[in-house]
PDB file of C-alpha atoms in Angstrom:
ATOM      1  CA  MET A  28     -96.333  54.503 -66.565  1.00  0.00           C
ATOM      2  CA  SER A  29    -100.009  53.813 -66.609  1.00  0.00           C
ATOM      3  CA  VAL A  30    -101.936  52.901 -63.493  1.00  0.00           C
ATOM      4  CA  ASP A  31    -104.935  51.851 -65.581  1.00  0.00           C
ATOM      5  CA  ARG A  32    -104.875  48.208 -66.630  1.00  0.00           C
ATOM      6  CA  LYS A  33    -106.836  47.064 -69.611  1.00  0.00           C
ATOM      7  CA  ASP A  34    -106.112  43.392 -69.018  1.00  0.00           C
ATOM      8  CA  PRO A  35    -108.119  41.493 -66.381  1.00  0.00           C
ATOM      9  CA  PRO A  36    -106.580  40.715 -62.982  1.00  0.00           C
ATOM     10  CA  ARG A  37    -104.503  37.561 -62.914  1.00  0.00           C
ATOM     11  CA  SER A  38    -106.628  34.941 -61.166  1.00  0.00           C
ATOM     12  CA  HIS A  39    -104.032  32.181 -61.103  1.00  0.00           C
ATOM     13  CA  VAL A  40    -100.392  31.433 -61.827  1.00  0.00           C
ATOM     14  CA  VAL A  41     -99.264  28.341 -63.690  1.00  0.00           C
ATOM     15  CA  THR A  42     -95.739  27.395 -62.741  1.00  0.00           C
ATOM     16  CA  THR A  43     -93.302  24.673 -63.633  1.00  0.00           C
ATOM     17  CA  GLY A  44     -90.564  26.052 -61.449  1.00  0.00           C
ATOM     18  CA  THR A  45     -89.275  25.634 -57.962  1.00  0.00           C
ATOM     19  CA  PHE A  46     -89.596  28.294 -55.290  1.00  0.00           C
ATOM     20  CA  SER A  47     -86.459  28.567 -53.209  1.00  0.00           C
ATOM     21  CA  ALA A  48     -85.211  30.972 -50.556  1.00  0.00           C
ATOM     22  CA  VAL A  49     -82.258  33.226 -51.247  1.00  0.00           C
ATOM     23  CA  PRO A  50     -81.345  34.220 -47.681  1.00  0.00           C
ATOM     24  CA  GLU A  51     -78.254  36.122 -48.843  1.00  0.00           C
ATOM     25  CA  GLY A  52     -80.609  38.602 -50.523  1.00  0.00           C
ATOM     26  CA  PHE A  53     -81.871  39.962 -47.204  1.00  0.00           C
ATOM     27  CA  ASP A  54     -78.945  41.527 -45.359  1.00  0.00           C
ATOM     28  CA  GLY A  55     -81.030  43.037 -42.592  1.00  0.00           C
ATOM     29  CA  ALA A  56     -83.400  40.165 -41.975  1.00  0.00           C
ATOM     30  CA  LYS A  57     -83.240  38.280 -38.719  1.00  0.00           C
ATOM     31  CA  GLY A  58     -83.156  34.472 -38.641  1.00  0.00           C
ATOM     32  CA  SER A  59     -86.112  32.755 -40.273  1.00  0.00           C
ATOM     33  CA  LEU A  60     -87.356  35.974 -41.900  1.00  0.00           C
ATOM     34  CA  ARG A  61     -84.616  35.506 -44.492  1.00  0.00           C
ATOM     35  CA  TYR A  62     -86.510  32.424 -45.722  1.00  0.00           C
ATOM     36  CA  VAL A  63     -90.035  33.870 -46.015  1.00  0.00           C
ATOM     37  CA  LEU A  64     -89.938  35.267 -49.550  1.00  0.00           C
ATOM     38  CA  LYS A  65     -89.058  32.677 -52.185  1.00  0.00           C
ATOM     39  CA  PRO A  66     -88.568  33.611 -55.845  1.00  0.00           C
ATOM     40  CA  GLU A  67     -89.322  31.057 -58.526  1.00  0.00           C
ATOM     41  CA  PHE A  68     -86.510  29.321 -60.378  1.00  0.00           C
ATOM     42  CA  GLN A  69     -87.213  27.667 -63.740  1.00  0.00           C
ATOM     43  CA  ALA A  70     -84.863  25.407 -65.674  1.00  0.00           C
ATOM     44  CA  VAL A  71     -84.812  26.611 -69.278  1.00  0.00           C
ATOM     45  CA  PRO A  72     -83.169  24.481 -72.021  1.00  0.00           C
ATOM     46  CA  VAL A  73     -80.420  26.230 -73.973  1.00  0.00           C
ATOM     47  CA  PRO A  74     -81.634  26.639 -77.584  1.00  0.00           C
ATOM     48  CA  GLY A  75     -79.886  24.136 -79.839  1.00  0.00           C
ATOM     49  CA  ARG A  76     -78.265  22.374 -76.872  1.00  0.00           C
ATOM     50  CA  ASN A  77     -81.107  20.604 -75.096  1.00  0.00           C
ATOM     51  CA  GLN A  78     -78.716  18.741 -72.801  1.00  0.00           C
ATOM     52  CA  LEU A  79     -77.881  22.088 -71.152  1.00  0.00           C
ATOM     53  CA  ALA A  80     -80.171  24.314 -69.128  1.00  0.00           C
ATOM     54  CA  THR A  81     -79.963  27.721 -67.518  1.00  0.00           C
ATOM     55  CA  TRP A  82     -81.970  29.148 -64.639  1.00  0.00           C
ATOM     56  CA  ALA A  83     -84.587  31.810 -65.213  1.00  0.00           C
ATOM     57  CA  VAL A  84     -86.136  33.813 -62.385  1.00  0.00           C
ATOM     58  CA  PRO A  85     -89.509  35.255 -63.430  1.00  0.00           C
ATOM     59  CA  ARG A  86     -90.011  38.587 -61.682  1.00  0.00           C
ATOM     60  CA  GLY A  87     -93.802  38.635 -61.779  1.00  0.00           C
ATOM     61  CA  HIS A  88     -94.433  36.458 -58.744  1.00  0.00           C
ATOM     62  CA  ALA A  89     -92.856  34.899 -55.669  1.00  0.00           C
ATOM     63  CA  LEU A  90     -93.965  32.616 -52.868  1.00  0.00           C
ATOM     64  CA  LEU A  91     -94.709  33.993 -49.395  1.00  0.00           C
ATOM     65  CA  ASP A  92     -93.907  31.064 -47.090  1.00  0.00           C
ATOM     66  CA  LEU A  93     -95.525  31.931 -43.758  1.00  0.00           C
ATOM     67  CA  ALA A  94     -94.662  28.472 -42.390  1.00  0.00           C
ATOM     68  CA  ALA A  95     -90.968  29.402 -42.557  1.00  0.00           C
ATOM     69  CA  VAL A  96     -91.394  32.053 -39.836  1.00  0.00           C
ATOM     70  CA  ASN A  97     -90.188  31.600 -36.283  1.00  0.00           C
ATOM     71  CA  LEU A  98     -92.298  34.128 -34.360  1.00  0.00           C
ATOM     72  CA  ALA A  99     -89.333  34.920 -32.092  1.00  0.00           C
ATOM     73  CA  ASP A 100     -87.713  36.584 -35.129  1.00  0.00           C
ATOM     74  CA  LEU A 101     -90.462  39.219 -35.369  1.00  0.00           C
ATOM     75  CA  ASP A 102     -89.363  42.316 -33.492  1.00  0.00           C
ATOM     76  CA  HIS A 103     -91.844  44.979 -32.349  1.00  0.00           C
ATOM     77  CA  ALA A 104     -89.423  47.929 -32.646  1.00  0.00           C
ATOM     78  CA  THR A 105     -88.267  46.845 -36.110  1.00  0.00           C
ATOM     79  CA  PHE A 106     -91.854  46.450 -37.260  1.00  0.00           C
ATOM     80  CA  GLN A 107     -92.727  49.891 -35.915  1.00  0.00           C
ATOM     81  CA  ARG A 108     -89.782  51.451 -37.795  1.00  0.00           C
ATOM     82  CA  ASP A 109     -90.856  49.627 -40.970  1.00  0.00           C
ATOM     83  CA  LEU A 110     -94.292  51.208 -40.704  1.00  0.00           C
ATOM     84  CA  GLU A 111     -92.711  54.647 -40.300  1.00  0.00           C
ATOM     85  CA  LEU A 112     -90.606  54.134 -43.438  1.00  0.00           C
ATOM     86  CA  VAL A 113     -93.553  52.877 -45.475  1.00  0.00           C
ATOM     87  CA  SER A 114     -95.819  55.642 -44.144  1.00  0.00           C
ATOM     88  CA  ALA A 115     -93.311  58.333 -45.134  1.00  0.00           C
ATOM     89  CA  ALA A 116     -93.012  56.842 -48.616  1.00  0.00           C
ATOM     90  CA  VAL A 117     -96.797  56.678 -49.049  1.00  0.00           C
ATOM     91  CA  ARG A 118     -97.252  60.219 -47.754  1.00  0.00           C
ATOM     92  CA  ASP A 119     -94.423  61.870 -49.686  1.00  0.00           C
ATOM     93  CA  HIS A 120     -93.632  59.644 -52.695  1.00  0.00           C
ATOM     94  CA  TRP A 121     -96.853  58.004 -53.887  1.00  0.00           C
ATOM     95  CA  THR A 122     -96.089  58.380 -57.610  1.00  0.00           C
ATOM     96  CA  GLU A 123     -92.693  56.757 -57.137  1.00  0.00           C
ATOM     97  CA  LEU A 124     -94.276  53.845 -55.233  1.00  0.00           C
ATOM     98  CA  LEU A 125     -96.610  53.290 -58.180  1.00  0.00           C
ATOM     99  CA  LYS A 126     -93.562  53.170 -60.478  1.00  0.00           C
ATOM    100  CA  ILE A 127     -92.055  50.412 -58.310  1.00  0.00           C
ATOM    101  CA  VAL A 128     -95.238  48.320 -58.476  1.00  0.00           C
ATOM    102  CA  SER A 129     -95.665  48.970 -62.203  1.00  0.00           C
ATOM    103  CA  ALA A 130     -92.102  47.869 -62.949  1.00  0.00           C
ATOM    104  CA  PHE A 131     -92.875  44.377 -61.672  1.00  0.00           C
ATOM    105  CA  GLY A 132     -96.251  44.160 -63.391  1.00  0.00           C
ATOM    106  CA  PRO A 133     -97.048  42.352 -66.627  1.00  0.00           C
ATOM    107  CA  HIS A 134     -95.491  45.000 -68.861  1.00  0.00           C
ATOM    108  CA  GLY A 135     -92.492  45.934 -66.723  1.00  0.00           C
ATOM    109  CA  THR A 136     -89.125  46.035 -68.459  1.00  0.00           C
ATOM    110  CA  ALA A 137     -85.653  45.330 -67.113  1.00  0.00           C
ATOM    111  CA  GLU A 138     -84.940  49.079 -67.310  1.00  0.00           C
ATOM    112  CA  GLN A 139     -88.048  49.906 -65.274  1.00  0.00           C
ATOM    113  CA  GLN A 140     -87.094  47.269 -62.710  1.00  0.00           C
ATOM    114  CA  ALA A 141     -83.577  48.728 -62.391  1.00  0.00           C
ATOM    115  CA  GLU A 142     -85.107  52.179 -61.874  1.00  0.00           C
ATOM    116  CA  ALA A 143     -87.561  50.736 -59.328  1.00  0.00           C
ATOM    117  CA  LEU A 144     -84.652  49.349 -57.328  1.00  0.00           C
ATOM    118  CA  LYS A 145     -82.980  52.775 -57.286  1.00  0.00           C
ATOM    119  CA  ILE A 146     -86.215  54.392 -56.107  1.00  0.00           C
ATOM    120  CA  ALA A 147     -86.748  51.745 -53.408  1.00  0.00           C
ATOM    121  CA  GLU A 148     -83.187  52.178 -52.129  1.00  0.00           C
ATOM    122  CA  ARG A 149     -83.546  55.971 -52.028  1.00  0.00           C
ATOM    123  CA  LEU A 150     -86.824  55.673 -50.097  1.00  0.00           C
ATOM    124  CA  GLN A 151     -85.219  53.117 -47.723  1.00  0.00           C
ATOM    125  CA  LEU A 152     -87.651  50.464 -48.937  1.00  0.00           C
ATOM    126  CA  THR A 153     -85.221  47.682 -49.740  1.00  0.00           C
ATOM    127  CA  GLU A 154     -84.465  45.169 -47.017  1.00  0.00           C
ATOM    128  CA  ALA A 155     -80.850  46.361 -46.645  1.00  0.00           C
ATOM    129  CA  ALA A 156     -81.724  50.082 -46.672  1.00  0.00           C
ATOM    130  CA  ALA A 157     -84.586  49.575 -44.213  1.00  0.00           C
ATOM    131  CA  ALA A 158     -82.303  47.569 -41.909  1.00  0.00           C
ATOM    132  CA  LYS A 159     -79.753  50.414 -41.894  1.00  0.00           C
ATOM    133  CA  ALA A 160     -82.612  52.749 -40.923  1.00  0.00           C
ATOM    134  CA  GLY A 161     -83.692  50.485 -38.052  1.00  0.00           C
ATOM    135  CA  GLY A 162     -86.351  48.499 -39.901  1.00  0.00           C
ATOM    136  CA  GLY A 163     -86.317  45.343 -41.946  1.00  0.00           C
ATOM    137  CA  LEU A 164     -89.583  45.108 -43.947  1.00  0.00           C
ATOM    138  CA  LEU A 165     -89.895  41.315 -43.994  1.00  0.00           C
ATOM    139  CA  GLY A 166     -91.791  41.419 -40.705  1.00  0.00           C
ATOM    140  CA  VAL A 167     -94.326  43.707 -42.384  1.00  0.00           C
ATOM    141  CA  VAL A 168     -94.604  41.275 -45.290  1.00  0.00           C
ATOM    142  CA  VAL A 169     -95.230  38.394 -42.875  1.00  0.00           C
ATOM    143  CA  ILE A 170     -97.872  40.124 -40.759  1.00  0.00           C
ATOM    144  CA  VAL A 171     -99.687  41.812 -43.643  1.00  0.00           C
ATOM    145  CA  GLY A 172     -99.492  38.584 -45.671  1.00  0.00           C
ATOM    146  CA  ALA A 173    -100.973  36.597 -42.790  1.00  0.00           C
ATOM    147  CA  CYS A 174    -103.784  39.147 -42.377  1.00  0.00           C
ATOM    148  CA  LEU A 175    -104.606  39.016 -46.086  1.00  0.00           C
ATOM    149  CA  PHE A 176    -104.506  35.224 -46.022  1.00  0.00           C
ATOM    150  CA  ALA A 177    -106.869  35.231 -43.027  1.00  0.00           C
ATOM    151  CA  SER A 178    -109.245  37.581 -44.855  1.00  0.00           C
ATOM    152  CA  CYS A 179    -109.303  35.151 -47.769  1.00  0.00           C
ATOM    153  CA  PHE A 180    -110.523  32.400 -45.447  1.00  0.00           C
ATOM    154  CA  ALA A 181    -112.953  34.744 -43.707  1.00  0.00           C
ATOM    155  CA  SER A 182    -114.805  35.201 -46.990  1.00  0.00           C
ATOM    156  CA  CYS A 183    -114.991  31.449 -47.689  1.00  0.00           C
ATOM    157  CA  PRO A 184    -118.356  29.811 -47.016  1.00  0.00           C
ATOM    158  CA  PRO A 185    -118.619  27.832 -43.783  1.00  0.00           C
ATOM    159  CA  GLU A 186    -117.964  24.130 -44.025  1.00  0.00           C
ATOM    160  CA  ASP A 187    -121.006  22.114 -44.993  1.00  0.00           C
ATOM    161  CA  PRO A 188    -120.972  18.479 -43.825  1.00  0.00           C
ATOM    162  CA  GLU A 189    -122.756  17.490 -47.048  1.00  0.00           C
ATOM    163  CA  THR A 190    -119.906  18.800 -49.203  1.00  0.00           C
ATOM    164  CA  GLU A 191    -117.014  17.790 -46.963  1.00  0.00           C
ATOM    165  CA  HIS A 192    -114.594  15.266 -48.405  1.00  0.00           C
ATOM    166  CA  PRO A 193    -114.425  11.957 -46.529  1.00  0.00           C
TER     167      PRO A 193
END
């Protein structure tokens, strides 16, 4: 695993797919939090049989749908436990965390992704494992995602009436 990337950061994602929630994938999530993370689904024609298609789920990106969140589903104690789990993993298992991120990067293989899942489960960093440990992780994703989204807008130039669309 290399943490050095020679390719430039991805500045955009072109997609022809549909992003759809898979609430069954988040055993420990409460209510609307099960609908926040949406993987992409792409219809792919079957070679030689164009009338048939299969679904592909690219693992390099997903949609974070903050509008799906009901704030009543965010729980302070769960969020606090999530931070403890993530903090312990960062403190004690940094190299393994990098393997998880690398597995879902541009050169990640199915084998690396399977290993990443095993590591995440062992470190209690999957939704189900975190829920069993008193956390849930999707609340962290929502709050951190919202903060990052806000920081994106904070760096945008102020609105100029001369450049505003009618």
